[in-house]
Short mmCIF file of C-alpha atoms and ligand atoms in Angstrom, two decimals:
data_model
loop_
_atom_site.label_atom_id
_atom_site.label_comp_id
_atom_site.label_asym_id
_atom_site.label_seq_id
_atom_site.Cartn_x
_atom_site.Cartn_y
_atom_site.Cartn_z
CA MET A 1 -0.06 -0.06 0.05
CA LEU A 2 1.31 3.46 -0.86
CA LYS A 3 2.19 5.67 1.91
CA ILE A 4 1.83 9.25 1.52
CA ASP A 5 3.51 11.71 4.34
CA ILE A 6 2.74 15.47 3.99
CA ALA A 7 4.68 17.88 5.85
CA THR A 8 2.81 20.98 6.52
CA LEU A 9 1.74 23.90 8.61
CA PHE A 10 -1.91 23.28 8.05
CA PRO A 11 -2.43 19.57 8.73
CA GLU A 12 -5.97 20.42 9.56
CA MET A 13 -6.66 21.68 5.91
CA CYS A 14 -5.05 18.58 4.33
CA GLU A 15 -6.93 16.13 6.70
CA ALA A 16 -10.19 17.98 5.73
CA VAL A 17 -9.64 17.31 2.04
CA LEU A 18 -8.14 13.87 2.47
CA SER A 19 -10.85 12.42 4.67
CA ALA A 20 -13.53 13.31 2.22
CA SER A 21 -15.03 11.43 -0.67
CA ILE A 22 -13.10 8.56 -2.77
CA ILE A 23 -9.63 9.22 -0.98
CA GLY A 24 -11.15 9.44 2.48
CA ARG A 25 -12.89 6.09 1.97
CA ALA A 26 -9.88 4.41 0.47
CA ARG A 27 -7.95 5.60 3.61
CA LYS A 28 -10.55 4.02 5.76
CA ALA A 29 -10.57 0.77 4.00
CA GLY A 30 -6.72 0.47 4.21
CA TYR A 31 -6.01 0.99 0.37
CA LEU A 32 -3.90 4.28 1.06
CA ASP A 33 -1.77 5.11 4.18
CA ILE A 34 -1.72 9.01 4.20
CA ALA A 35 -0.39 11.15 7.25
CA CYS A 36 0.17 14.78 7.85
CA PHE A 37 3.16 15.89 9.94
CA HIS A 38 2.76 19.25 11.42
CA ILE A 39 6.10 21.07 10.92
CA ARG A 40 5.57 23.07 14.09
CA ASP A 41 5.60 19.74 16.28
CA TYR A 42 9.20 19.49 15.15
CA THR A 43 10.80 22.64 16.13
CA ALA A 44 13.58 22.99 18.70
CA ASP A 45 12.35 26.49 19.58
CA LYS A 46 9.91 26.90 22.58
CA HIS A 47 7.74 29.25 20.67
CA ARG A 48 7.52 26.71 17.93
CA ASN A 49 8.79 29.18 15.43
CA VAL A 50 9.15 27.72 11.94
CA ASP A 51 10.24 30.85 9.79
CA ASP A 52 12.62 33.78 9.94
CA THR A 53 13.52 36.72 7.79
CA PRO A 54 15.68 36.06 4.66
CA TYR A 55 19.25 37.36 4.22
CA GLY A 56 19.66 40.15 1.78
CA PRO A 57 17.18 42.88 1.04
CA GLY A 58 13.52 42.10 0.61
CA LYS A 59 10.29 41.58 2.54
CA GLY A 60 8.58 38.50 3.98
CA MET A 61 9.42 35.47 5.88
CA LEU A 62 11.18 32.10 4.84
CA MET A 63 10.80 28.67 6.27
CA GLN A 64 13.75 27.63 8.29
CA ALA A 65 15.70 24.60 7.25
CA ASP A 66 15.88 22.78 10.88
CA PRO A 67 12.10 22.38 11.25
CA MET A 68 11.57 20.96 7.79
CA TYR A 69 14.55 18.81 8.32
CA ARG A 70 13.53 17.51 11.67
CA THR A 71 9.98 16.78 10.40
CA TRP A 72 11.59 14.68 7.46
CA GLU A 73 13.60 12.87 10.11
CA ALA A 74 10.41 12.01 12.19
CA ALA A 75 8.55 10.83 9.14
CA CYS A 76 11.70 8.52 8.17
CA ALA A 77 11.76 7.26 11.76
CA ARG A 78 7.96 6.56 12.13
CA ARG A 79 7.80 4.76 8.63
CA GLY A 80 11.26 3.01 9.02
CA GLY A 81 12.89 4.10 5.84
CA ARG A 82 13.78 6.91 3.54
CA PRO A 83 10.91 8.04 1.26
CA HIS A 84 10.87 9.77 -2.15
CA VAL A 85 10.78 13.56 -1.14
CA ILE A 86 8.91 16.02 -3.28
CA TYR A 87 8.95 19.50 -2.76
CA MET A 88 5.85 21.55 -4.00
CA THR A 89 7.08 24.59 -5.77
CA PRO A 90 6.31 26.97 -8.68
CA GLN A 91 9.69 26.17 -9.66
CA GLY A 92 9.24 22.36 -9.97
CA LYS A 93 8.36 20.51 -13.27
CA THR A 94 4.69 20.77 -14.08
CA LEU A 95 2.89 17.62 -12.48
CA THR A 96 1.55 15.17 -15.11
CA GLN A 97 -0.74 12.12 -15.33
CA GLU A 98 2.51 10.29 -16.55
CA ARG A 99 4.50 11.40 -13.51
CA ALA A 100 1.51 10.46 -11.20
CA LYS A 101 1.34 7.12 -12.60
CA GLU A 102 5.11 6.72 -11.85
CA LEU A 103 4.64 8.12 -8.48
CA SER A 104 1.74 5.77 -7.60
CA GLN A 105 4.17 2.78 -8.05
CA MET A 106 6.50 4.01 -5.20
CA GLU A 107 6.28 2.79 -1.73
CA HIS A 108 6.35 5.87 0.13
CA LEU A 109 6.18 9.42 -0.89
CA TYR A 110 6.88 12.48 1.42
CA ILE A 111 5.46 15.83 0.24
CA MET A 112 7.00 19.09 1.64
CA CYS A 113 4.87 22.12 1.71
CA GLY A 114 6.43 25.50 1.84
CA HIS A 115 4.81 28.83 2.87
CA TYR A 116 5.57 32.51 3.11
CA GLU A 117 8.57 33.26 0.54
CA GLY A 118 9.40 29.62 0.39
CA VAL A 119 11.83 27.54 2.08
CA ASP A 120 15.55 27.78 2.91
CA GLN A 121 17.55 26.45 0.04
CA ARG A 122 19.90 24.24 2.21
CA VAL A 123 17.27 21.97 3.20
CA ILE A 124 16.00 21.65 -0.23
CA ASP A 125 19.41 20.78 -1.33
CA GLU A 126 19.77 18.25 1.39
CA ILE A 127 16.55 16.20 1.36
CA VAL A 128 14.50 16.92 -1.83
CA ASP A 129 14.56 14.40 -4.72
CA GLU A 130 12.18 16.10 -6.84
CA GLU A 131 10.37 19.55 -7.24
CA LEU A 132 6.98 19.58 -8.69
CA SER A 133 4.60 22.29 -9.40
CA ILE A 134 0.82 22.22 -10.15
CA GLY A 135 1.02 25.13 -12.76
CA ASP A 136 2.72 28.33 -13.80
CA TYR A 137 1.27 30.62 -11.14
CA VAL A 138 2.19 31.25 -7.49
CA LEU A 139 -0.02 30.23 -4.46
CA THR A 140 0.33 31.13 -0.81
CA GLY A 141 1.43 27.61 0.45
CA GLY A 142 2.31 24.09 -0.98
CA GLU A 143 -0.85 22.40 0.53
CA LEU A 144 -3.19 22.83 -2.48
CA GLY A 145 -0.42 21.33 -4.49
CA ALA A 146 0.26 18.58 -1.97
CA LEU A 147 -3.52 17.66 -2.01
CA VAL A 148 -3.69 17.89 -5.83
CA LEU A 149 -0.60 15.42 -5.87
CA ALA A 150 -2.12 13.15 -3.10
CA ASP A 151 -5.53 12.75 -4.87
CA CYS A 152 -4.13 12.09 -8.44
CA VAL A 153 -1.47 9.75 -7.35
CA GLY A 154 -3.79 8.12 -4.70
CA ARG A 155 -6.66 7.30 -7.06
CA LEU A 156 -4.19 5.28 -9.41
CA CYS A 157 -3.63 2.92 -6.40
CA PRO A 158 -4.95 -0.60 -6.45
CA GLY A 159 -8.44 -0.82 -4.69
CA VAL A 160 -9.16 3.06 -4.63
CA LEU A 161 -11.34 2.82 -7.75
CA ALA A 162 -13.38 0.19 -8.88
CA ASP A 163 -10.97 -1.03 -11.28
CA GLU A 164 -8.12 0.17 -13.83
CA SER A 165 -10.60 1.12 -16.55
CA CYS A 166 -11.78 3.98 -14.10
CA PHE A 167 -8.44 5.78 -15.09
CA THR A 168 -7.11 4.14 -18.04
CA GLU A 169 -10.01 5.41 -20.28
CA GLU A 170 -9.81 8.93 -19.00
CA SER A 171 -8.20 12.01 -20.31
CA HIS A 172 -4.31 12.06 -20.34
CA TRP A 173 -3.91 8.31 -19.91
CA ASP A 174 -2.92 7.60 -23.23
CA GLY A 175 -2.17 11.29 -24.42
CA LEU A 176 -5.66 12.05 -25.57
CA LEU A 177 -8.82 13.91 -23.87
CA GLU A 178 -11.77 11.40 -23.25
CA TYR A 179 -14.96 11.37 -25.51
CA PRO A 180 -18.01 13.03 -24.26
CA GLN A 181 -20.33 11.07 -21.98
CA TYR A 182 -24.02 10.97 -21.22
CA THR A 183 -26.45 9.69 -18.81
CA LYS A 184 -30.04 9.47 -18.26
CA PRO A 185 -32.66 10.77 -19.36
CA ALA A 186 -32.16 9.93 -23.17
CA VAL A 187 -33.52 13.37 -24.07
CA TRP A 188 -32.68 16.49 -21.91
CA HIS A 189 -33.63 19.95 -23.05
CA GLY A 190 -34.41 18.58 -26.56
CA ALA A 191 -30.92 17.14 -26.92
CA ALA A 192 -30.90 13.40 -27.37
CA VAL A 193 -28.10 11.09 -26.53
CA PRO A 194 -26.05 10.06 -29.78
CA GLU A 195 -27.98 6.89 -30.99
CA ILE A 196 -24.78 4.91 -31.46
CA ILE A 197 -24.19 4.69 -27.74
CA THR A 198 -27.76 3.22 -26.96
CA ASN A 199 -27.66 0.49 -29.61
CA GLY A 200 -25.56 -2.08 -27.72
CA ASN A 201 -22.92 -2.38 -30.53
CA HIS A 202 -19.85 -2.64 -28.58
CA ALA A 203 -17.44 -2.36 -31.65
CA ALA A 204 -19.38 0.52 -33.00
CA ILE A 205 -19.32 2.22 -29.51
CA ALA A 206 -15.65 1.61 -29.26
CA ARG A 207 -14.97 3.12 -32.53
CA TRP A 208 -17.23 6.40 -31.93
CA ARG A 209 -15.49 6.79 -28.62
CA ARG A 210 -12.21 6.60 -29.93
CA GLU A 211 -13.09 9.25 -32.93
CA MET A 212 -14.86 11.41 -30.26
CA SER A 213 -11.66 11.14 -28.02
CA LEU A 214 -9.44 12.23 -31.11
CA LYS A 215 -11.84 15.01 -32.15
CA THR A 216 -12.18 16.45 -28.66
CA THR A 217 -8.41 16.46 -28.52
CA PHE A 218 -8.13 18.04 -31.67
CA GLU A 219 -10.47 20.63 -30.76
CA LYS A 220 -9.35 21.41 -27.27
CA ARG A 221 -5.72 20.65 -27.03
CA PRO A 222 -4.39 19.93 -30.60
CA GLU A 223 -0.71 20.09 -29.42
CA LEU A 224 -1.52 16.94 -27.41
CA LEU A 225 -1.81 14.84 -30.69
CA GLU A 226 1.74 15.61 -31.54
CA LYS A 227 2.84 13.10 -28.76
CA ALA A 228 -0.19 10.78 -28.77
CA ALA A 229 0.30 7.18 -29.96
CA LEU A 230 -1.89 7.34 -33.19
CA ASN A 231 -2.51 4.47 -35.53
CA GLU A 232 -3.30 4.96 -39.27
CA LYS A 233 -7.16 4.64 -38.81
CA ASP A 234 -6.78 7.61 -36.12
CA LYS A 235 -4.64 9.61 -38.57
CA TRP A 236 -7.29 9.18 -41.26
CA TYR A 237 -10.01 10.22 -39.04
CA LEU A 238 -8.32 13.34 -37.82
CA ARG A 239 -7.43 14.31 -41.44
CA THR A 240 -11.12 14.05 -42.20
CA ILE A 241 -11.82 16.79 -39.59
CA GLY A 242 -8.96 19.03 -40.64
CA TRP A 243 -5.92 17.91 -38.73
CA THR A 244 -2.66 17.90 -40.62
CA GLU A 245 0.27 16.10 -39.23
CA GLN A 246 3.43 18.14 -38.26
CA THR A 247 6.23 16.12 -39.57
CA GLU A 248 8.78 18.87 -39.37
CA LYS A 249 9.31 21.41 -36.75
CA GLU A 250 9.93 24.94 -37.72
CA PRO A 251 13.61 26.06 -37.08
C1 SAM B 301 4.66 32.13 -2.03
S1 SAM B 301 5.24 30.50 -2.59
C2 SAM B 301 6.90 30.92 -2.78
C3 SAM B 301 7.34 31.21 -4.09
C4 SAM B 301 8.81 31.60 -4.43
N1 SAM B 301 9.22 32.69 -3.49
C5 SAM B 301 9.14 31.55 -5.73
O1 SAM B 301 9.07 32.78 -6.37
O2 SAM B 301 9.48 30.52 -6.26
C6 SAM B 301 4.99 29.59 -1.07
C7 SAM B 301 5.03 28.31 -1.14
O3 SAM B 301 3.71 27.78 -1.91
C8 SAM B 301 3.99 26.53 -2.81
N2 SAM B 301 3.58 26.83 -3.98
C9 SAM B 301 3.20 28.15 -4.54
N3 SAM B 301 3.08 27.87 -5.83
C10 SAM B 301 2.97 26.67 -6.14
C11 SAM B 301 2.75 25.99 -7.39
N4 SAM B 301 2.47 26.46 -8.56
N5 SAM B 301 3.03 24.68 -7.32
C12 SAM B 301 3.28 23.94 -6.20
N6 SAM B 301 3.53 24.69 -5.10
C13 SAM B 301 3.47 25.93 -4.96
C14 SAM B 301 5.56 26.32 -2.40
O4 SAM B 301 5.54 25.34 -1.39
C15 SAM B 301 6.07 27.58 -1.87
O5 SAM B 301 7.14 27.27 -1.13
#
């Protein structure tokens, strides 16, 4: 079972999210082992301070190396091993479904949340294996990123969702976006569900879904098609809706 530890100044914020819905149920059922470590519990300072002013000119506070380091030591001691350490930061590589898949196969992840102006570089240099961002913008703290990461990695772990098809047929798994989906009623506000998905012909439905997935990707995120694994039939279909293959990159 995947273990995920989150080092944070706001464990109650993380717990509130990670106790709800599918991830909360998976934790209760024993498919995921997630723990939050309150960085303030690991200070040597009697006032439980975790931050100080940065060296050099500039405003704001920076998280100190020592409480971050002690929190990591506590997690290693409690779990009995060294985790893969991820620091959530706008400077990291952007999180992708592909990386989430790889991370879901690890044994133990430790996610470090910064706050204020960030974290003293020395502890990053000493314990962090990987820096991840959830997008090219700046948040007040790493918690939202850590929650995004724990959710998207956690749902890929065995037992969390009903079966693998719950995520292998979704957007970004194979580089494409998902086809449109419909539920009851068959007609809503005058719009009927496409006839082809109601007629029980599984081969025809599979082909329709593939084509709709290609079309959706072409319309919403055409750049994804450059990296997706497309067969000749896919390319033929895409050409009929206006796609042209990029064989050469502009210099
Ligand atoms: C205000 S930010 C610090 C930004 C830092 N001074 C910089 O310019 O790179 C405070 C904390 O929020 C988190 N954070 C902010 N934006 C993030 C993002 N896009 N992805 C992941 N974490 C982020 C990081 O943990 C960071 O230490």
